[in-house]
XYZ file of C-alpha atoms in Angstrom:
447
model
C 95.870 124.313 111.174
C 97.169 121.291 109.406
C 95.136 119.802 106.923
C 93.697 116.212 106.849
C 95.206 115.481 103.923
C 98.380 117.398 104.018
C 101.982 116.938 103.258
C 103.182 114.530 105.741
C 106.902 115.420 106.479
C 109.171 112.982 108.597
C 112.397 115.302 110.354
C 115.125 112.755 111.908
C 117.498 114.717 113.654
C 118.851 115.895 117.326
C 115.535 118.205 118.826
C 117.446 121.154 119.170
C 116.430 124.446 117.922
C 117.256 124.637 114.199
C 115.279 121.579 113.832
C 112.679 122.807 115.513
C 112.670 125.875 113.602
C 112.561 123.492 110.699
C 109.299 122.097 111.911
C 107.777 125.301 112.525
C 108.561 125.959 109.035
C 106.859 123.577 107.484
C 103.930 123.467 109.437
C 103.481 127.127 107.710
C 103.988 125.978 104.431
C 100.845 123.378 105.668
C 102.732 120.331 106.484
C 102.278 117.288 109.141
C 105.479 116.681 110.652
C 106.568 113.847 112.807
C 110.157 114.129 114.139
C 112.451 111.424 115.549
C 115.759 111.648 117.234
C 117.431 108.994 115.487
C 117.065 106.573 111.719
C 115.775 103.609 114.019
C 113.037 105.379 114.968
C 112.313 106.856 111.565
C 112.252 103.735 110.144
C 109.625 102.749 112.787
C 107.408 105.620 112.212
C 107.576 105.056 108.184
C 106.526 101.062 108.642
C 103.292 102.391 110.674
C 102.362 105.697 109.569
C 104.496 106.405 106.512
C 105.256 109.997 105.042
C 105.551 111.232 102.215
C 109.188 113.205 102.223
C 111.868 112.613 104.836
C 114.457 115.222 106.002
C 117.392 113.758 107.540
C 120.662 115.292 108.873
C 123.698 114.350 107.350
C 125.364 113.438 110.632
C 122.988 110.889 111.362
C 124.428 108.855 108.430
C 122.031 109.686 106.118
C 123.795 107.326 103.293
C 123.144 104.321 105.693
C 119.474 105.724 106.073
C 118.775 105.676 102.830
C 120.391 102.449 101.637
C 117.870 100.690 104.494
C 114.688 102.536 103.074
C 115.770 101.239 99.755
C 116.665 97.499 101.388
C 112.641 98.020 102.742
C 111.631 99.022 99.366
C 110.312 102.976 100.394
C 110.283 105.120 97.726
C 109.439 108.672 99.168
C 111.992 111.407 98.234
C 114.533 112.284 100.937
C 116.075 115.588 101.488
C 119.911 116.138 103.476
C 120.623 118.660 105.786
C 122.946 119.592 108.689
C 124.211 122.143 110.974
C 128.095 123.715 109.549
C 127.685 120.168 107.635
C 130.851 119.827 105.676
C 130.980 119.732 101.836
C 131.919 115.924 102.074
C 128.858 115.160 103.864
C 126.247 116.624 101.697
C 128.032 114.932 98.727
C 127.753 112.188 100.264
C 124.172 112.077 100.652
C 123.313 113.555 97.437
C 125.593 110.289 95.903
C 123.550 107.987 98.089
C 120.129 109.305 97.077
C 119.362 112.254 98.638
C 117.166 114.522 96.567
C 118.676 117.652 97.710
C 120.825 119.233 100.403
C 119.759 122.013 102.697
C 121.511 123.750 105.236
C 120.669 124.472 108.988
C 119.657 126.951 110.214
C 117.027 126.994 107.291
C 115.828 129.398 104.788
C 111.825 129.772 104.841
C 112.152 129.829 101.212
C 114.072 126.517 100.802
C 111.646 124.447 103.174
C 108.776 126.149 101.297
C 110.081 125.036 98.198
C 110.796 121.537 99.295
C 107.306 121.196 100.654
C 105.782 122.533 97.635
C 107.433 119.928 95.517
C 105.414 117.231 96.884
C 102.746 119.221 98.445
C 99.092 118.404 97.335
C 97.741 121.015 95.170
C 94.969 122.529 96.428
C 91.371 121.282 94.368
C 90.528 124.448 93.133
C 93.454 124.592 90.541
C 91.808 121.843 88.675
C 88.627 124.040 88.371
C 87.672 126.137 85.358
C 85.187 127.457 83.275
C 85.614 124.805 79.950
C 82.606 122.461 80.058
C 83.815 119.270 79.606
C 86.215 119.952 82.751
C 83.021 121.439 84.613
C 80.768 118.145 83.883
C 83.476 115.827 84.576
C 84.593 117.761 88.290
C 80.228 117.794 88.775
C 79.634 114.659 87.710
C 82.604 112.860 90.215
C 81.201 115.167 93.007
C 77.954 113.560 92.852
C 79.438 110.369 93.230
C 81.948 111.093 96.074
C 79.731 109.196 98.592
C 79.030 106.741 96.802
C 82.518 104.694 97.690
C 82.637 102.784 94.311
C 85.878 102.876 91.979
C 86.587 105.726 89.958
C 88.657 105.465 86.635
C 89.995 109.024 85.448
C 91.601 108.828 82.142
C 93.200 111.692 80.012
C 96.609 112.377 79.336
C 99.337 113.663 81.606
C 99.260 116.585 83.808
C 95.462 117.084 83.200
C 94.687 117.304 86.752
C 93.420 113.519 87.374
C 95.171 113.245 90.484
C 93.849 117.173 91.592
C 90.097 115.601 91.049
C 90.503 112.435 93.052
C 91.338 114.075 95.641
C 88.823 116.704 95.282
C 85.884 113.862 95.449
C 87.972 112.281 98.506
C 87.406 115.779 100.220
C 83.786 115.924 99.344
C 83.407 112.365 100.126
C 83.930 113.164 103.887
C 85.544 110.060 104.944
C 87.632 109.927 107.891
C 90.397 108.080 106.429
C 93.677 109.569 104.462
C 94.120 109.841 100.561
C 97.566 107.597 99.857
C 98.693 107.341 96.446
C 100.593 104.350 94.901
C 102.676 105.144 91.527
C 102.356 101.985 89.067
C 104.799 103.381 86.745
C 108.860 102.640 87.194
C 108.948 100.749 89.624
C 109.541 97.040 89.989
C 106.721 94.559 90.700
C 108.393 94.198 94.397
C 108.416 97.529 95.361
C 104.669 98.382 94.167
C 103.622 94.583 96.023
C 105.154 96.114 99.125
C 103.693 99.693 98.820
C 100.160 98.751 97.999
C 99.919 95.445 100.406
C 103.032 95.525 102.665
C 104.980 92.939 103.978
C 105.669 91.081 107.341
C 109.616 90.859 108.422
C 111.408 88.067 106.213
C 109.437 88.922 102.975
C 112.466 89.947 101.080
C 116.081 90.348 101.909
C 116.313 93.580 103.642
C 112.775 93.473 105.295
C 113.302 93.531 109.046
C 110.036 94.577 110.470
C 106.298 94.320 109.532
C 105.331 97.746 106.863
C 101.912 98.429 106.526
C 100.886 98.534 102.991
C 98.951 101.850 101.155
C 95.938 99.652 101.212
C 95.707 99.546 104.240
C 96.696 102.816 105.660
C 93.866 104.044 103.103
C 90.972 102.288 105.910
C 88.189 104.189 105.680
C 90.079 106.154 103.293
C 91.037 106.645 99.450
C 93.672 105.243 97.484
C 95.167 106.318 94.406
C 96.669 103.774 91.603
C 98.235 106.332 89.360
C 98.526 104.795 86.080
C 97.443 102.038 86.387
C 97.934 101.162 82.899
C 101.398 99.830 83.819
C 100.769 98.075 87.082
C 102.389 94.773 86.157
C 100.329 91.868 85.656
C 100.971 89.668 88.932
C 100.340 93.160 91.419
C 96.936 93.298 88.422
C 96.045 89.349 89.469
C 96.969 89.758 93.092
C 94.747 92.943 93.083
C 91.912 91.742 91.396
C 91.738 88.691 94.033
C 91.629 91.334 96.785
C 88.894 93.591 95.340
C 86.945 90.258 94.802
C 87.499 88.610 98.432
C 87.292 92.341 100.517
C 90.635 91.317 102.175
C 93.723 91.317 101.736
C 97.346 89.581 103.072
C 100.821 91.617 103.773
C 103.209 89.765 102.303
C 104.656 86.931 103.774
C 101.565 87.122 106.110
C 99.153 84.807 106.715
C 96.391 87.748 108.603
C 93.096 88.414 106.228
C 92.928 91.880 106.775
C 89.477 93.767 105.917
C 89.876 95.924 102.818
C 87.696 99.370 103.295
C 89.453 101.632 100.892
C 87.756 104.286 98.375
C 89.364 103.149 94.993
C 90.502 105.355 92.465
C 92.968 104.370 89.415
C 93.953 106.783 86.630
C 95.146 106.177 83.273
C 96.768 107.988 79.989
C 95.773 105.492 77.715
C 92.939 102.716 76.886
C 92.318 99.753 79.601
C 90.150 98.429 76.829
C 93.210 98.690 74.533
C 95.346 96.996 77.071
C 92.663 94.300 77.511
C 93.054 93.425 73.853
C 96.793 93.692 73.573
C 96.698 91.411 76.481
C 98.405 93.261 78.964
C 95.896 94.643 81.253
C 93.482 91.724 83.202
C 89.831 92.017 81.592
C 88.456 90.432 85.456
C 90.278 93.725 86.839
C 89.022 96.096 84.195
C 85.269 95.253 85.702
C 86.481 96.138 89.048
C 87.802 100.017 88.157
C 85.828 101.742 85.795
C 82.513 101.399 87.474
C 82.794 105.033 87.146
C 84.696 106.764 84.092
C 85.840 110.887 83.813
C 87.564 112.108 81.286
C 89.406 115.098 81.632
C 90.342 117.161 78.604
C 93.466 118.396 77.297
C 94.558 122.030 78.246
C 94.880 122.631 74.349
C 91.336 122.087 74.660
C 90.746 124.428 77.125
C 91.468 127.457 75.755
C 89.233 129.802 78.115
C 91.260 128.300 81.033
C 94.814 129.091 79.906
C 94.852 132.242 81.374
C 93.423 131.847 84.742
C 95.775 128.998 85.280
C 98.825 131.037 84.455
C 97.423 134.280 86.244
C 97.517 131.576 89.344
C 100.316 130.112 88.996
C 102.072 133.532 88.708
C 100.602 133.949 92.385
C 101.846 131.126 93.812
C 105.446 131.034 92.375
C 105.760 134.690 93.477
C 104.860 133.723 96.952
C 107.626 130.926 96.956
C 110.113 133.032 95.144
C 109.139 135.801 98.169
C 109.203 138.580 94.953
C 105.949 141.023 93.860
C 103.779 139.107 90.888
C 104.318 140.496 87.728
C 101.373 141.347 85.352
C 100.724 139.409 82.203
C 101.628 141.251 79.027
C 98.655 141.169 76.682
C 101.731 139.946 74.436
C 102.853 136.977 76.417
C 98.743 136.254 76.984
C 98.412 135.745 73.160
C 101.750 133.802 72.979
C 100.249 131.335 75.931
C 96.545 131.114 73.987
C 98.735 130.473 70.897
C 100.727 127.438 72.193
C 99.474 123.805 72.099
C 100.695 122.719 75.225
C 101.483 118.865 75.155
C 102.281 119.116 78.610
C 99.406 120.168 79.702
C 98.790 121.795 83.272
C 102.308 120.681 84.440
C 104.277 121.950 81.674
C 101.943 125.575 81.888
C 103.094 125.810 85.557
C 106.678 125.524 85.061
C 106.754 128.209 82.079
C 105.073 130.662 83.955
C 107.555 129.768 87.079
C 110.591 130.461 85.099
C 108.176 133.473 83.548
C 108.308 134.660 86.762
C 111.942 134.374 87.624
C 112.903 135.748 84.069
C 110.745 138.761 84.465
C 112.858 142.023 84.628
C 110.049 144.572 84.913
C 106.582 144.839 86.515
C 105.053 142.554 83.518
C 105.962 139.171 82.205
C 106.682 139.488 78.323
C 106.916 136.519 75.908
C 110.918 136.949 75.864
C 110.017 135.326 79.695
C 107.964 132.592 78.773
C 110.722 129.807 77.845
C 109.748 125.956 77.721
C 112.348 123.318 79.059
C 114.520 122.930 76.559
C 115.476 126.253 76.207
C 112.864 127.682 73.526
C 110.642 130.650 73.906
C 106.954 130.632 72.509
C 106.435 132.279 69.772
C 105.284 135.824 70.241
C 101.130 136.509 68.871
C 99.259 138.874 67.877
C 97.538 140.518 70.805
C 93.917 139.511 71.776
C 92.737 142.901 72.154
C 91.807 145.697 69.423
C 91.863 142.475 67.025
C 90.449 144.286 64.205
C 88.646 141.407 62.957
C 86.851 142.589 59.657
C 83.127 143.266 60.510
C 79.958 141.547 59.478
C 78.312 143.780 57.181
C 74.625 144.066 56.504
C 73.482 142.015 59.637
C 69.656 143.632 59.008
C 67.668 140.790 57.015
C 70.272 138.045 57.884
C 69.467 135.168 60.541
C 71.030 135.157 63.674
C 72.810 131.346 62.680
C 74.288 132.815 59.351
C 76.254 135.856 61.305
C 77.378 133.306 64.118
C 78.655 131.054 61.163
C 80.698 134.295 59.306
C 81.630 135.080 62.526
C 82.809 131.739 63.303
C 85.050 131.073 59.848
C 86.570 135.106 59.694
C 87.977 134.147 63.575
C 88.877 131.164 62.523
C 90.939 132.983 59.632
C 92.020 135.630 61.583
C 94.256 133.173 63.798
C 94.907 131.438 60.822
C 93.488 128.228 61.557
C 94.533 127.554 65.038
C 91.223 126.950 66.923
C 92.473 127.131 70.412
C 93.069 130.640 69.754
C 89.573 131.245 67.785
C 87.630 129.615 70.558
C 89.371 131.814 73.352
C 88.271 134.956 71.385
C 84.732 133.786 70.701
C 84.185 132.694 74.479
C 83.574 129.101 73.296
C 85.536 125.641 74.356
C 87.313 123.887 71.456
C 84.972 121.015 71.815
C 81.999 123.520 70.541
C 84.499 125.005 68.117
C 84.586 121.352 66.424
C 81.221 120.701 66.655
C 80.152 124.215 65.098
C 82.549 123.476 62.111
C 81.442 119.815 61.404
C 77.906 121.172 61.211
C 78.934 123.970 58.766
C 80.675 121.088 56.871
C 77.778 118.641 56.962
C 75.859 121.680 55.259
C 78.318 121.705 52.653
C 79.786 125.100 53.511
C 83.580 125.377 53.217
C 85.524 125.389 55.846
C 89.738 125.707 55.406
C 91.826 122.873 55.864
C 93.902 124.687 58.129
C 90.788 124.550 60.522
């Protein structure tokens, strides 16, 4: 059964049986599809309903296609394909745009993968045992009826967008969850995405579009950073979320604005507000309600169970058995600081899993982006840390504290790695030492 919230897939092609093999396809890999015979039609269905990926046969002159959803200012991803399609063709599409080619009849594997690209992650990815992830996922929960703007802030690949739409699945709305990327794109295009336009708004737009906004009725909508929504879509939004209505453009309709909103950010509004970039009036509109969601370096005790999942689901894609995790490459992950975050963890363990040769993934497998491996670890297991001697007459805070500083040692100062051994989150790791160094016991720099 398709989800409420699922991948919405757009097919444009003849109805014959490849295509609807296609269909069938996806709708496994937990997609919506809508199909039409023919770009006109597509182009009608995307103005109304939207989508969020389009597949389009090359023979249908997908170049054309793509040149009018860029005339209309859509920016979903579009994927070629075609029956015996010649090498010209796909070329052809790929030059015009296309994100990828595939051919028909398909592979399982390839529509998998190209649903998966887009594909909402499921909520329970975001989930983990650090606290400052737990209080932030509990404390959005309890506010997931309450329909009143939600700023998430924390850096990239954190999960923000994994626990909006968690609290948009535990709001139980009826409406959809559309998302509306502030970054890259020119104030035109997000105008048109967020509010929509009637026909003769721009040069290219022949027919009304309904904007996110309103598509998210009854709904949520997503401004993902929103730190670098430009300044005339900020002043045009705050006027909407003042009024409750809002106007397509080049329309003269109020329309009645019932959308859940939810913004997230990688860096300061209040920062923006005083560089004067960001609008102070809509600052007071968004963070009503403020998460912050840590780091994965700061999540130590969650490293693993991410990367034990991930190893799942990119073995399912790649249709291959899942490979253990080396105690080796386990260290080598708890040892790495992870700038990237959740996103960058996924993709190492995906090539991990591709790389992997025997039944286990070892940290020879575990190669970043740019072509480096982490560095191999020390094991977690059979540490040998030294032991605390004489515990009998000692209180139970002084042994903690040993134990605390001869980790810390032990993994020479890296406290990602200390706190995953001691069963503790960074953030208690940090508060533990600047206690010790409020007492005025030493602690090592390298800590």
């Amino acid at each position: 059964m398709t989800q409420p919230n699922a991948t919405r897939l757009l097919l444009v092609g003849q109805p014959g049986s490849e295509f609807r093999l296609a269909a069938e396809m996806a709708r496994d890999a937990g997609a919506h599809v809508d199909m039409a015979d023919a770009p006109a039609q597509a182009l009608a269905l995307l103005r109304s309903d939207g989508a969020m990926m389009v597949m389009i046969d090359v023979g249908l002159d997908a170049a054309g296609f793509i040149a009018q959803l860029r005339a209309e200012r859509f920016t979903l991803p579009v994927i070629a394909c075609g029956i015996n399609a010649s090498a010209d063709q796909a070329v052809s599409a790929i030059r015009a745009g296309a994100r990828d080619y595939v051919p028909l009849p398909p592979e399982r594997s390839l529509i998998a993968a190209a649903i998966a690209s887009i594909a909402p992650t499921a909520s329970s990815v975001i989930l983990g045992e650090d606290p400052a992830l737990a209080r932030a996922v509990s404390f959005g929960l309890s506010m997931a009826t309450a329909r009143v703007p939600v700023l998430l802030c924390g850096e990239r690949s954190t999960g923000k967008e994994l626990l909006a739409r968690h609290i948009h699945d535990a709001s139980g709305c009826s409406g959809r969850f559309e998302i509306v990327e502030c970054a890259g794109a020119s104030p035109e295009v997000i105008a048109s995405e967020l509010f929509g336009h009637e026909a003769g708004a721009f040069p290219g737009a022949v027919a009304r579009r309904v904007g996110r906004l309103e598509k998210a009725h009854k709904g949520t909508l997503l401004l993902r950073n929103v730190d670098l929504l430009p300044p005339t879509i900020q002043a045009d939004l705050a006027h909407a979320l003042r009024s409750g209505v809002i106007r397509r453009m080049n329309g003269t309709a109020s329309i009645a604005l019932d959308a859940r909103l939810m913004v997230s950010a990688t860096t300061s509004l209040a920062d923006r507000v005083a560089a004067g970039t960001f609008r102070a009036d809509l600052v007071s509109h968004l963070e009503l309600v403020q998460l912050c969601l840590p780091p994965l370096r700061e999540r130590g005790q969650d490293i693993l169970c991410l990367a034990l999942r991930q190893i799942e689901d990119a073995s399912c894609a790649e249709q291959r058995p899942a490979p253990a995790l080396s105690e080796e490459a386990a260290a080598a992950l708890l040892d790495y600081d992870w700038p990237g975050n959740v996103r960058e963890l996924q993709d190492v363990m995906h090539r991990a899993v591709l790389l992997a040769r025997g039944n286990a993934i070892e940290p020879s497998d575990l190669v970043l982006t740019d072509g480096r491996q982490l560095a191999p670890a020390a094991p977690r297991m059979g540490l040998g840390l030294p032991k605390v001697e004489s515990l009998v007459g000692r209180t139970v805070e002084e042994v903690e504290r040993e134990l605390i500083l001869q980790t810390l040692e032990h993994c020479h100062g890296n406290r990602t790695s200390a706190s995953s051994i001691l069963g503790i989150s960074v953030r208690t790791m940090r508060n533990k030492l600047k206690s010790f160094i409020e007492a005025g016991i030493a602690v090592s720099p390298a800590a």
